mmCIF file with all atom_site columns, C-alpha atoms and ligand atoms in Angstrom:
data_model
loop_
_atom_site.group_PDB
_atom_site.id
_atom_site.type_symbol
_atom_site.label_atom_id
_atom_site.label_alt_id
_atom_site.label_comp_id
_atom_site.label_asym_id
_atom_site.label_entity_id
_atom_site.label_seq_id
_atom_site.pdbx_PDB_ins_code
_atom_site.Cartn_x
_atom_site.Cartn_y
_atom_site.Cartn_z
_atom_site.occupancy
_atom_site.B_iso_or_equiv
_atom_site.pdbx_formal_charge
_atom_site.auth_seq_id
_atom_site.auth_comp_id
_atom_site.auth_asym_id
_atom_site.auth_atom_id
_atom_site.pdbx_PDB_model_num
ATOM   1   C CA  . MET A 1 1   ? 63.709 35.085 33.134 1.00 0.00 ? 23  MET A CA  1
ATOM   2   C CA  . SER A 1 2   ? 66.644 36.932 34.694 1.00 0.00 ? 24  SER A CA  1
ATOM   3   C CA  . SER A 1 3   ? 67.896 38.453 31.452 1.00 0.00 ? 25  SER A CA  1
ATOM   4   C CA  . LYS A 1 4   ? 64.501 39.776 30.449 1.00 0.00 ? 26  LYS A CA  1
ATOM   5   C CA  . GLY A 1 5   ? 63.398 43.261 31.348 1.00 0.00 ? 27  GLY A CA  1
ATOM   6   C CA  . MET A 1 6   ? 60.843 43.834 34.082 1.00 0.00 ? 28  MET A CA  1
ATOM   7   C CA  . LEU A 1 7   ? 57.398 45.210 33.336 1.00 0.00 ? 29  LEU A CA  1
ATOM   8   C CA  . ILE A 1 8   ? 56.358 47.986 35.728 1.00 0.00 ? 30  ILE A CA  1
ATOM   9   C CA  . VAL A 1 9   ? 52.704 48.967 35.684 1.00 0.00 ? 31  VAL A CA  1
ATOM   10  C CA  . LEU A 1 10  ? 51.801 52.277 37.273 1.00 0.00 ? 32  LEU A CA  1
ATOM   11  C CA  . SER A 1 11  ? 48.068 52.583 37.650 1.00 0.00 ? 33  SER A CA  1
ATOM   12  C CA  . GLY A 1 12  ? 45.380 54.217 39.749 1.00 0.00 ? 34  GLY A CA  1
ATOM   13  C CA  . PRO A 1 13  ? 42.411 56.571 39.391 1.00 0.00 ? 35  PRO A CA  1
ATOM   14  C CA  . SER A 1 14  ? 42.403 59.337 36.832 1.00 0.00 ? 36  SER A CA  1
ATOM   15  C CA  . GLY A 1 15  ? 43.498 62.624 38.355 1.00 0.00 ? 37  GLY A CA  1
ATOM   16  C CA  . VAL A 1 16  ? 45.652 60.975 41.010 1.00 0.00 ? 38  VAL A CA  1
ATOM   17  C CA  . GLY A 1 17  ? 48.699 62.340 39.245 1.00 0.00 ? 39  GLY A CA  1
ATOM   18  C CA  . LYS A 1 18  ? 49.950 59.262 37.391 1.00 0.00 ? 40  LYS A CA  1
ATOM   19  C CA  . GLY A 1 19  ? 51.056 61.376 34.442 1.00 0.00 ? 41  GLY A CA  1
ATOM   20  C CA  . THR A 1 20  ? 52.949 63.792 36.678 1.00 0.00 ? 42  THR A CA  1
ATOM   21  C CA  . VAL A 1 21  ? 54.630 60.993 38.592 1.00 0.00 ? 43  VAL A CA  1
ATOM   22  C CA  . ARG A 1 22  ? 55.522 59.229 35.325 1.00 0.00 ? 44  ARG A CA  1
ATOM   23  C CA  . GLN A 1 23  ? 57.019 62.498 34.002 1.00 0.00 ? 45  GLN A CA  1
ATOM   24  C CA  . ALA A 1 24  ? 59.010 62.972 37.215 1.00 0.00 ? 46  ALA A CA  1
ATOM   25  C CA  . MET A 1 25  ? 60.221 59.376 36.950 1.00 0.00 ? 47  MET A CA  1
ATOM   26  C CA  . LEU A 1 26  ? 61.361 59.970 33.355 1.00 0.00 ? 48  LEU A CA  1
ATOM   27  C CA  . GLU A 1 27  ? 63.168 63.179 34.267 1.00 0.00 ? 49  GLU A CA  1
ATOM   28  C CA  . LYS A 1 28  ? 64.640 62.445 37.664 1.00 0.00 ? 50  LYS A CA  1
ATOM   29  C CA  . SER A 1 29  ? 64.597 58.783 38.428 1.00 0.00 ? 51  SER A CA  1
ATOM   30  C CA  . SER A 1 30  ? 67.870 57.055 39.144 1.00 0.00 ? 52  SER A CA  1
ATOM   31  C CA  . VAL A 1 31  ? 66.437 53.746 37.968 1.00 0.00 ? 53  VAL A CA  1
ATOM   32  C CA  . GLN A 1 32  ? 66.550 52.927 34.263 1.00 0.00 ? 54  GLN A CA  1
ATOM   33  C CA  . PHE A 1 33  ? 63.456 52.053 32.251 1.00 0.00 ? 55  PHE A CA  1
ATOM   34  C CA  . ASP A 1 34  ? 61.757 52.897 28.963 1.00 0.00 ? 56  ASP A CA  1
ATOM   35  C CA  . TYR A 1 35  ? 58.286 54.360 28.883 1.00 0.00 ? 57  TYR A CA  1
ATOM   36  C CA  . SER A 1 36  ? 55.664 52.788 26.629 1.00 0.00 ? 58  SER A CA  1
ATOM   37  C CA  . ILE A 1 37  ? 53.737 55.556 24.829 1.00 0.00 ? 59  ILE A CA  1
ATOM   38  C CA  . SER A 1 38  ? 50.032 54.753 24.756 1.00 0.00 ? 60  SER A CA  1
ATOM   39  C CA  . MET A 1 39  ? 47.626 55.025 21.868 1.00 0.00 ? 61  MET A CA  1
ATOM   40  C CA  . THR A 1 40  ? 44.373 56.958 22.287 1.00 0.00 ? 62  THR A CA  1
ATOM   41  C CA  . THR A 1 41  ? 41.382 58.245 20.342 1.00 0.00 ? 63  THR A CA  1
ATOM   42  C CA  . ARG A 1 42  ? 40.820 61.239 22.613 1.00 0.00 ? 64  ARG A CA  1
ATOM   43  C CA  . ASN A 1 43  ? 41.506 64.776 21.385 1.00 0.00 ? 65  ASN A CA  1
ATOM   44  C CA  . MET A 1 44  ? 44.934 66.255 21.891 1.00 0.00 ? 66  MET A CA  1
ATOM   45  C CA  . ARG A 1 45  ? 45.146 68.742 24.767 1.00 0.00 ? 67  ARG A CA  1
ATOM   46  C CA  . PRO A 1 46  ? 47.058 71.991 24.385 1.00 0.00 ? 68  PRO A CA  1
ATOM   47  C CA  . GLY A 1 47  ? 50.768 71.349 24.671 1.00 0.00 ? 69  GLY A CA  1
ATOM   48  C CA  . GLU A 1 48  ? 50.511 67.647 23.838 1.00 0.00 ? 70  GLU A CA  1
ATOM   49  C CA  . GLN A 1 49  ? 52.386 66.109 20.920 1.00 0.00 ? 71  GLN A CA  1
ATOM   50  C CA  . ASP A 1 50  ? 51.620 63.083 18.809 1.00 0.00 ? 72  ASP A CA  1
ATOM   51  C CA  . GLY A 1 51  ? 54.211 60.374 19.412 1.00 0.00 ? 73  GLY A CA  1
ATOM   52  C CA  . VAL A 1 52  ? 55.374 61.971 22.666 1.00 0.00 ? 74  VAL A CA  1
ATOM   53  C CA  . ASP A 1 53  ? 52.392 62.105 25.013 1.00 0.00 ? 75  ASP A CA  1
ATOM   54  C CA  . TYR A 1 54  ? 50.297 59.595 23.086 1.00 0.00 ? 76  TYR A CA  1
ATOM   55  C CA  . TYR A 1 55  ? 49.886 58.209 19.601 1.00 0.00 ? 77  TYR A CA  1
ATOM   56  C CA  . PHE A 1 56  ? 46.702 60.074 18.714 1.00 0.00 ? 78  PHE A CA  1
ATOM   57  C CA  . ARG A 1 57  ? 44.628 57.919 16.360 1.00 0.00 ? 79  ARG A CA  1
ATOM   58  C CA  . THR A 1 58  ? 41.102 57.773 14.918 1.00 0.00 ? 80  THR A CA  1
ATOM   59  C CA  . LYS A 1 59  ? 38.590 55.248 16.217 1.00 0.00 ? 81  LYS A CA  1
ATOM   60  C CA  . GLU A 1 60  ? 38.961 53.267 12.964 1.00 0.00 ? 82  GLU A CA  1
ATOM   61  C CA  . GLU A 1 61  ? 42.745 53.165 13.225 1.00 0.00 ? 83  GLU A CA  1
ATOM   62  C CA  . PHE A 1 62  ? 42.540 52.044 16.851 1.00 0.00 ? 84  PHE A CA  1
ATOM   63  C CA  . GLU A 1 63  ? 39.997 49.331 16.067 1.00 0.00 ? 85  GLU A CA  1
ATOM   64  C CA  . ASN A 1 64  ? 42.244 48.071 13.293 1.00 0.00 ? 86  ASN A CA  1
ATOM   65  C CA  . GLU A 1 65  ? 45.100 47.703 15.785 1.00 0.00 ? 87  GLU A CA  1
ATOM   66  C CA  . ILE A 1 66  ? 42.811 45.681 18.046 1.00 0.00 ? 88  ILE A CA  1
ATOM   67  C CA  . LYS A 1 67  ? 41.757 43.466 15.149 1.00 0.00 ? 89  LYS A CA  1
ATOM   68  C CA  . ASN A 1 68  ? 45.377 42.847 14.191 1.00 0.00 ? 90  ASN A CA  1
ATOM   69  C CA  . ASP A 1 69  ? 46.273 41.809 17.763 1.00 0.00 ? 91  ASP A CA  1
ATOM   70  C CA  . GLY A 1 70  ? 48.477 44.871 18.040 1.00 0.00 ? 92  GLY A CA  1
ATOM   71  C CA  . MET A 1 71  ? 47.456 45.842 21.568 1.00 0.00 ? 93  MET A CA  1
ATOM   72  C CA  . LEU A 1 72  ? 48.739 44.372 24.832 1.00 0.00 ? 94  LEU A CA  1
ATOM   73  C CA  . GLU A 1 73  ? 45.643 45.841 26.501 1.00 0.00 ? 95  GLU A CA  1
ATOM   74  C CA  . TYR A 1 74  ? 43.068 48.499 25.816 1.00 0.00 ? 96  TYR A CA  1
ATOM   75  C CA  . ALA A 1 75  ? 40.160 50.107 27.580 1.00 0.00 ? 97  ALA A CA  1
ATOM   76  C CA  . ASN A 1 76  ? 37.293 52.352 26.728 1.00 0.00 ? 98  ASN A CA  1
ATOM   77  C CA  . TYR A 1 77  ? 37.657 55.158 29.206 1.00 0.00 ? 99  TYR A CA  1
ATOM   78  C CA  . VAL A 1 78  ? 35.174 58.091 29.421 1.00 0.00 ? 100 VAL A CA  1
ATOM   79  C CA  . GLY A 1 79  ? 34.170 57.586 25.796 1.00 0.00 ? 101 GLY A CA  1
ATOM   80  C CA  . ASN A 1 80  ? 37.602 57.050 24.246 1.00 0.00 ? 102 ASN A CA  1
ATOM   81  C CA  . TYR A 1 81  ? 39.937 54.170 23.585 1.00 0.00 ? 103 TYR A CA  1
ATOM   82  C CA  . TYR A 1 82  ? 43.291 54.014 25.369 1.00 0.00 ? 104 TYR A CA  1
ATOM   83  C CA  . GLY A 1 83  ? 45.738 51.176 24.881 1.00 0.00 ? 105 GLY A CA  1
ATOM   84  C CA  . THR A 1 84  ? 49.290 49.861 24.965 1.00 0.00 ? 106 THR A CA  1
ATOM   85  C CA  . PRO A 1 85  ? 50.932 48.838 21.676 1.00 0.00 ? 107 PRO A CA  1
ATOM   86  C CA  . LEU A 1 86  ? 52.227 45.288 22.162 1.00 0.00 ? 108 LEU A CA  1
ATOM   87  C CA  . LYS A 1 87  ? 55.280 45.302 19.891 1.00 0.00 ? 109 LYS A CA  1
ATOM   88  C CA  . TYR A 1 88  ? 57.241 47.974 21.739 1.00 0.00 ? 110 TYR A CA  1
ATOM   89  C CA  . VAL A 1 89  ? 56.738 46.313 25.120 1.00 0.00 ? 111 VAL A CA  1
ATOM   90  C CA  . ASN A 1 90  ? 57.784 42.874 23.876 1.00 0.00 ? 112 ASN A CA  1
ATOM   91  C CA  . GLU A 1 91  ? 60.869 44.186 22.096 1.00 0.00 ? 113 GLU A CA  1
ATOM   92  C CA  . LYS A 1 92  ? 62.133 46.095 25.120 1.00 0.00 ? 114 LYS A CA  1
ATOM   93  C CA  . LEU A 1 93  ? 61.495 43.264 27.573 1.00 0.00 ? 115 LEU A CA  1
ATOM   94  C CA  . GLU A 1 94  ? 63.243 40.803 25.255 1.00 0.00 ? 116 GLU A CA  1
ATOM   95  C CA  . ALA A 1 95  ? 66.211 43.194 25.063 1.00 0.00 ? 117 ALA A CA  1
ATOM   96  C CA  . GLY A 1 96  ? 66.466 43.149 28.869 1.00 0.00 ? 118 GLY A CA  1
ATOM   97  C CA  . ILE A 1 97  ? 65.112 46.674 29.317 1.00 0.00 ? 119 ILE A CA  1
ATOM   98  C CA  . ASP A 1 98  ? 62.520 47.489 31.966 1.00 0.00 ? 120 ASP A CA  1
ATOM   99  C CA  . VAL A 1 99  ? 59.320 49.004 30.609 1.00 0.00 ? 121 VAL A CA  1
ATOM   100 C CA  . LEU A 1 100 ? 56.958 51.329 32.455 1.00 0.00 ? 122 LEU A CA  1
ATOM   101 C CA  . LEU A 1 101 ? 53.266 51.506 31.577 1.00 0.00 ? 123 LEU A CA  1
ATOM   102 C CA  . GLU A 1 102 ? 51.052 54.264 32.942 1.00 0.00 ? 124 GLU A CA  1
ATOM   103 C CA  . ILE A 1 103 ? 47.501 53.040 32.440 1.00 0.00 ? 125 ILE A CA  1
ATOM   104 C CA  . GLU A 1 104 ? 44.055 52.950 34.056 1.00 0.00 ? 126 GLU A CA  1
ATOM   105 C CA  . VAL A 1 105 ? 42.871 49.998 36.119 1.00 0.00 ? 127 VAL A CA  1
ATOM   106 C CA  . ASN A 1 106 ? 40.911 47.935 33.583 1.00 0.00 ? 128 ASN A CA  1
ATOM   107 C CA  . GLY A 1 107 ? 43.878 47.860 31.270 1.00 0.00 ? 129 GLY A CA  1
ATOM   108 C CA  . ALA A 1 108 ? 46.197 47.031 34.172 1.00 0.00 ? 130 ALA A CA  1
ATOM   109 C CA  . MET A 1 109 ? 44.050 43.990 35.037 1.00 0.00 ? 131 MET A CA  1
ATOM   110 C CA  . GLN A 1 110 ? 44.294 42.738 31.445 1.00 0.00 ? 132 GLN A CA  1
ATOM   111 C CA  . VAL A 1 111 ? 48.083 43.061 31.574 1.00 0.00 ? 133 VAL A CA  1
ATOM   112 C CA  . ARG A 1 112 ? 48.190 41.277 34.932 1.00 0.00 ? 134 ARG A CA  1
ATOM   113 C CA  . GLU A 1 113 ? 46.483 38.266 33.336 1.00 0.00 ? 135 GLU A CA  1
ATOM   114 C CA  . LYS A 1 114 ? 48.976 38.164 30.477 1.00 0.00 ? 136 LYS A CA  1
ATOM   115 C CA  . MET A 1 115 ? 52.145 39.135 32.346 1.00 0.00 ? 137 MET A CA  1
ATOM   116 C CA  . PRO A 1 116 ? 51.798 37.998 35.959 1.00 0.00 ? 138 PRO A CA  1
ATOM   117 C CA  . ASP A 1 117 ? 55.492 38.508 36.760 1.00 0.00 ? 139 ASP A CA  1
ATOM   118 C CA  . GLY A 1 118 ? 55.214 42.267 36.192 1.00 0.00 ? 140 GLY A CA  1
ATOM   119 C CA  . VAL A 1 119 ? 55.192 44.708 39.112 1.00 0.00 ? 141 VAL A CA  1
ATOM   120 C CA  . TYR A 1 120 ? 51.818 46.284 39.731 1.00 0.00 ? 142 TYR A CA  1
ATOM   121 C CA  . ILE A 1 121 ? 51.838 49.620 41.548 1.00 0.00 ? 143 ILE A CA  1
ATOM   122 C CA  . PHE A 1 122 ? 48.669 51.443 42.563 1.00 0.00 ? 144 PHE A CA  1
ATOM   123 C CA  . LEU A 1 123 ? 48.980 55.193 42.989 1.00 0.00 ? 145 LEU A CA  1
ATOM   124 C CA  . THR A 1 124 ? 46.412 56.475 45.490 1.00 0.00 ? 146 THR A CA  1
ATOM   125 C CA  . PRO A 1 125 ? 45.130 59.962 46.264 1.00 0.00 ? 147 PRO A CA  1
ATOM   126 C CA  . PRO A 1 126 ? 45.424 61.036 49.934 1.00 0.00 ? 148 PRO A CA  1
ATOM   127 C CA  . ASP A 1 127 ? 41.591 61.499 49.870 1.00 0.00 ? 149 ASP A CA  1
ATOM   128 C CA  . LEU A 1 128 ? 38.718 62.023 47.399 1.00 0.00 ? 150 LEU A CA  1
ATOM   129 C CA  . SER A 1 129 ? 38.471 65.823 47.791 1.00 0.00 ? 151 SER A CA  1
ATOM   130 C CA  . SER A 1 130 ? 42.077 66.272 46.763 1.00 0.00 ? 152 SER A CA  1
ATOM   131 C CA  . LEU A 1 131 ? 41.334 64.092 43.767 1.00 0.00 ? 153 LEU A CA  1
ATOM   132 C CA  . ARG A 1 132 ? 38.417 66.335 42.720 1.00 0.00 ? 154 ARG A CA  1
ATOM   133 C CA  . ASN A 1 133 ? 40.563 69.443 43.206 1.00 0.00 ? 155 ASN A CA  1
ATOM   134 C CA  . ARG A 1 134 ? 43.218 68.004 40.993 1.00 0.00 ? 156 ARG A CA  1
ATOM   135 C CA  . ILE A 1 135 ? 40.800 67.027 38.214 1.00 0.00 ? 157 ILE A CA  1
ATOM   136 C CA  . THR A 1 136 ? 39.042 70.431 38.444 1.00 0.00 ? 158 THR A CA  1
ATOM   137 C CA  . GLY A 1 137 ? 42.318 72.335 38.664 1.00 0.00 ? 159 GLY A CA  1
ATOM   138 C CA  . ARG A 1 138 ? 43.554 70.901 35.406 1.00 0.00 ? 160 ARG A CA  1
ATOM   139 C CA  . GLY A 1 139 ? 40.844 73.048 33.729 1.00 0.00 ? 161 GLY A CA  1
ATOM   140 C CA  . THR A 1 140 ? 40.581 70.797 30.707 1.00 0.00 ? 162 THR A CA  1
ATOM   141 C CA  . ASP A 1 141 ? 37.302 68.985 31.442 1.00 0.00 ? 163 ASP A CA  1
ATOM   142 C CA  . ASP A 1 142 ? 33.706 70.245 31.724 1.00 0.00 ? 164 ASP A CA  1
ATOM   143 C CA  . SER A 1 143 ? 31.699 69.544 34.894 1.00 0.00 ? 165 SER A CA  1
ATOM   144 C CA  . ALA A 1 144 ? 29.821 66.526 33.506 1.00 0.00 ? 166 ALA A CA  1
ATOM   145 C CA  . THR A 1 145 ? 33.140 64.942 32.551 1.00 0.00 ? 167 THR A CA  1
ATOM   146 C CA  . ILE A 1 146 ? 34.580 65.739 35.990 1.00 0.00 ? 168 ILE A CA  1
ATOM   147 C CA  . ASP A 1 147 ? 31.595 64.011 37.657 1.00 0.00 ? 169 ASP A CA  1
ATOM   148 C CA  . ARG A 1 148 ? 32.044 60.952 35.460 1.00 0.00 ? 170 ARG A CA  1
ATOM   149 C CA  . ARG A 1 149 ? 35.758 60.879 36.223 1.00 0.00 ? 171 ARG A CA  1
ATOM   150 C CA  . MET A 1 150 ? 35.014 61.080 39.989 1.00 0.00 ? 172 MET A CA  1
ATOM   151 C CA  . GLU A 1 151 ? 32.498 58.213 39.811 1.00 0.00 ? 173 GLU A CA  1
ATOM   152 C CA  . THR A 1 152 ? 34.996 56.155 37.860 1.00 0.00 ? 174 THR A CA  1
ATOM   153 C CA  . ALA A 1 153 ? 37.697 57.051 40.391 1.00 0.00 ? 175 ALA A CA  1
ATOM   154 C CA  . LYS A 1 154 ? 35.695 55.675 43.350 1.00 0.00 ? 176 LYS A CA  1
ATOM   155 C CA  . SER A 1 155 ? 35.235 52.280 41.747 1.00 0.00 ? 177 SER A CA  1
ATOM   156 C CA  . GLU A 1 156 ? 38.854 52.340 40.625 1.00 0.00 ? 178 GLU A CA  1
ATOM   157 C CA  . ILE A 1 157 ? 40.105 52.744 44.204 1.00 0.00 ? 179 ILE A CA  1
ATOM   158 C CA  . GLU A 1 158 ? 38.317 49.488 45.042 1.00 0.00 ? 180 GLU A CA  1
ATOM   159 C CA  . MET A 1 159 ? 40.697 47.801 42.612 1.00 0.00 ? 181 MET A CA  1
ATOM   160 C CA  . MET A 1 160 ? 43.698 48.428 44.851 1.00 0.00 ? 182 MET A CA  1
ATOM   161 C CA  . LYS A 1 161 ? 43.443 44.905 46.245 1.00 0.00 ? 183 LYS A CA  1
ATOM   162 C CA  . HIS A 1 162 ? 44.587 43.457 42.923 1.00 0.00 ? 184 HIS A CA  1
ATOM   163 C CA  . TYR A 1 163 ? 47.952 45.246 43.026 1.00 0.00 ? 185 TYR A CA  1
ATOM   164 C CA  . ASP A 1 164 ? 51.306 44.464 44.628 1.00 0.00 ? 186 ASP A CA  1
ATOM   165 C CA  . TYR A 1 165 ? 52.055 47.926 46.032 1.00 0.00 ? 187 TYR A CA  1
ATOM   166 C CA  . ALA A 1 166 ? 50.136 51.056 47.023 1.00 0.00 ? 188 ALA A CA  1
ATOM   167 C CA  . VAL A 1 167 ? 51.901 54.412 46.847 1.00 0.00 ? 189 VAL A CA  1
ATOM   168 C CA  . VAL A 1 168 ? 50.213 57.577 48.135 1.00 0.00 ? 190 VAL A CA  1
ATOM   169 C CA  . ASN A 1 169 ? 50.763 60.516 45.847 1.00 0.00 ? 191 ASN A CA  1
ATOM   170 C CA  . ASP A 1 170 ? 50.762 63.383 48.332 1.00 0.00 ? 192 ASP A CA  1
ATOM   171 C CA  . GLU A 1 171 ? 54.160 64.697 47.316 1.00 0.00 ? 193 GLU A CA  1
ATOM   172 C CA  . ILE A 1 172 ? 55.570 63.798 43.928 1.00 0.00 ? 194 ILE A CA  1
ATOM   173 C CA  . PRO A 1 173 ? 59.248 63.452 44.926 1.00 0.00 ? 195 PRO A CA  1
ATOM   174 C CA  . LEU A 1 174 ? 58.248 61.087 47.745 1.00 0.00 ? 196 LEU A CA  1
ATOM   175 C CA  . ALA A 1 175 ? 56.090 58.999 45.438 1.00 0.00 ? 197 ALA A CA  1
ATOM   176 C CA  . VAL A 1 176 ? 58.959 58.811 42.942 1.00 0.00 ? 198 VAL A CA  1
ATOM   177 C CA  . GLU A 1 177 ? 61.329 57.711 45.705 1.00 0.00 ? 199 GLU A CA  1
ATOM   178 C CA  . LYS A 1 178 ? 58.945 54.967 46.798 1.00 0.00 ? 200 LYS A CA  1
ATOM   179 C CA  . ILE A 1 179 ? 58.521 53.694 43.256 1.00 0.00 ? 201 ILE A CA  1
ATOM   180 C CA  . GLU A 1 180 ? 62.307 53.614 42.830 1.00 0.00 ? 202 GLU A CA  1
ATOM   181 C CA  . GLU A 1 181 ? 62.596 51.580 46.034 1.00 0.00 ? 203 GLU A CA  1
ATOM   182 C CA  . ILE A 1 182 ? 59.974 49.145 44.750 1.00 0.00 ? 204 ILE A CA  1
ATOM   183 C CA  . ILE A 1 183 ? 61.787 48.714 41.428 1.00 0.00 ? 205 ILE A CA  1
ATOM   184 C CA  . ARG A 1 184 ? 65.166 48.185 43.106 1.00 0.00 ? 206 ARG A CA  1
ATOM   185 C CA  . SER A 1 185 ? 63.735 45.643 45.553 1.00 0.00 ? 207 SER A CA  1
ATOM   186 C CA  . GLU A 1 186 ? 61.826 43.796 42.854 1.00 0.00 ? 208 GLU A CA  1
ATOM   187 C CA  . HIS A 1 187 ? 65.063 43.331 40.938 1.00 0.00 ? 209 HIS A CA  1
ATOM   188 C CA  . LEU A 1 188 ? 66.468 41.486 43.959 1.00 0.00 ? 210 LEU A CA  1
ATOM   189 C CA  . ARG A 1 189 ? 63.619 39.006 44.287 1.00 0.00 ? 211 ARG A CA  1
ATOM   190 C CA  . VAL A 1 190 ? 64.902 35.459 44.094 1.00 0.00 ? 212 VAL A CA  1
ATOM   191 C CA  . PRO A 1 191 ? 62.731 34.313 41.147 1.00 0.00 ? 213 PRO A CA  1
ATOM   192 C CA  . ARG A 1 192 ? 64.179 37.180 39.097 1.00 0.00 ? 214 ARG A CA  1
ATOM   193 C CA  . VAL A 1 193 ? 67.835 36.414 39.901 1.00 0.00 ? 215 VAL A CA  1
ATOM   194 C CA  . ILE A 1 194 ? 67.991 32.680 40.508 1.00 0.00 ? 216 ILE A CA  1
ATOM   195 C CA  . ASP A 1 195 ? 68.996 31.813 36.939 1.00 0.00 ? 217 ASP A CA  1
ATOM   196 C CA  . LYS A 1 196 ? 72.221 33.767 37.407 1.00 0.00 ? 218 LYS A CA  1
ATOM   197 C CA  . TYR A 1 197 ? 73.146 31.535 40.367 1.00 0.00 ? 219 TYR A CA  1
ATOM   198 C CA  . LYS A 1 198 ? 72.353 28.220 38.733 1.00 0.00 ? 220 LYS A CA  1
ATOM   199 C CA  . LYS A 1 199 ? 76.032 27.638 37.923 1.00 0.00 ? 221 LYS A CA  1
ATOM   200 C CA  . ILE A 1 200 ? 77.012 27.935 41.568 1.00 0.00 ? 222 ILE A CA  1
ATOM   201 C CA  . ILE A 1 201 ? 74.177 25.942 43.097 1.00 0.00 ? 223 ILE A CA  1
ATOM   202 C CA  . GLY A 1 202 ? 74.000 23.297 40.366 1.00 0.00 ? 224 GLY A CA  1
ATOM   203 C CA  . ASP A 1 203 ? 71.157 22.914 37.964 1.00 0.00 ? 225 ASP A CA  1
ATOM   204 C CA  . ASN A 1 204 ? 69.202 20.185 39.811 1.00 0.00 ? 226 ASN A CA  1
HETATM 205 P P1  . 5GP B 2 .   ? 44.079 61.214 30.074 1.00 0.00 ? 317 5GP B P1  1
HETATM 206 O O1  . 5GP B 2 .   ? 42.930 61.402 29.117 1.00 0.00 ? 317 5GP B O1  1
HETATM 207 O O2  . 5GP B 2 .   ? 43.902 62.031 31.328 1.00 0.00 ? 317 5GP B O2  1
HETATM 208 O O3  . 5GP B 2 .   ? 45.421 61.416 29.426 1.00 0.00 ? 317 5GP B O3  1
HETATM 209 O O4  . 5GP B 2 .   ? 44.057 59.681 30.537 1.00 0.00 ? 317 5GP B O4  1
HETATM 210 C C1  . 5GP B 2 .   ? 42.885 59.122 31.039 1.00 0.00 ? 317 5GP B C1  1
HETATM 211 C C2  . 5GP B 2 .   ? 43.223 57.787 31.691 1.00 0.00 ? 317 5GP B C2  1
HETATM 212 O O5  . 5GP B 2 .   ? 43.672 56.867 30.714 1.00 0.00 ? 317 5GP B O5  1
HETATM 213 C C3  . 5GP B 2 .   ? 44.325 57.895 32.725 1.00 0.00 ? 317 5GP B C3  1
HETATM 214 O O6  . 5GP B 2 .   ? 43.903 57.167 33.862 1.00 0.00 ? 317 5GP B O6  1
HETATM 215 C C4  . 5GP B 2 .   ? 45.494 57.240 32.052 1.00 0.00 ? 317 5GP B C4  1
HETATM 216 O O7  . 5GP B 2 .   ? 46.370 56.635 32.981 1.00 0.00 ? 317 5GP B O7  1
HETATM 217 C C5  . 5GP B 2 .   ? 44.792 56.181 31.227 1.00 0.00 ? 317 5GP B C5  1
HETATM 218 N N1  . 5GP B 2 .   ? 45.628 55.661 30.143 1.00 0.00 ? 317 5GP B N1  1
HETATM 219 C C6  . 5GP B 2 .   ? 46.609 56.281 29.453 1.00 0.00 ? 317 5GP B C6  1
HETATM 220 N N2  . 5GP B 2 .   ? 47.153 55.445 28.581 1.00 0.00 ? 317 5GP B N2  1
HETATM 221 C C7  . 5GP B 2 .   ? 46.520 54.253 28.699 1.00 0.00 ? 317 5GP B C7  1
HETATM 222 C C8  . 5GP B 2 .   ? 46.654 52.971 28.068 1.00 0.00 ? 317 5GP B C8  1
HETATM 223 O O8  . 5GP B 2 .   ? 47.493 52.742 27.207 1.00 0.00 ? 317 5GP B O8  1
HETATM 224 N N3  . 5GP B 2 .   ? 45.815 51.992 28.476 1.00 0.00 ? 317 5GP B N3  1
HETATM 225 C C9  . 5GP B 2 .   ? 44.886 52.182 29.431 1.00 0.00 ? 317 5GP B C9  1
HETATM 226 N N4  . 5GP B 2 .   ? 44.127 51.141 29.758 1.00 0.00 ? 317 5GP B N4  1
HETATM 227 N N5  . 5GP B 2 .   ? 44.742 53.361 30.050 1.00 0.00 ? 317 5GP B N5  1
HETATM 228 C C10 . 5GP B 2 .   ? 45.538 54.388 29.696 1.00 0.00 ? 317 5GP B C10 1
#
């Protein structure tokens, strides 16, 4: 177990700023990890690139991946599929590299079932009005979609109890710092390091 990479799952309601925190982690974090690019059937937003922000696929292509057991998890979120390709995650973990997923809560619960020794981090908004402001401020969704995202967000916050850590995203650099602390501490947990000490303590 000690030589394998650690799976880090960053989750929480839509609009809480998971994408921004993930980006800040990729750019500034002093901890090393690879990011697993998700697959989705939603339309590309301006400025997004296929293979960078997501693998943008048709519904048929996505359903084929599901059929071929190619997804670690997937969810139908606000009318579109989102999911994590399994192969990339397995390869990185086997190579001893930590992998970060940034996914919504239903997908995170599926991963938790399959990979219980991952680290599950729930990003929370300071309050619901700041969440609405953030979703509205993005300017990419119409009002019906915003309402659906808010309703989804409320039930998502209830899911916090299934996670290991809760990090408030009021200021991005602070959230990044907290996530780094979590990752560093998790690497020191005895079940993750004990194999390295087996020689000293004897194998019995
Ligand atoms: P957006 O459309 O704003 O990019 O993402 C909508 C939601 O889908 C966000 O909460 C985002 O974290 C989540 N998401 C992105 N990738 C995945 C994935 O691979 N699996 C799951 N389950 N959710 C994802």
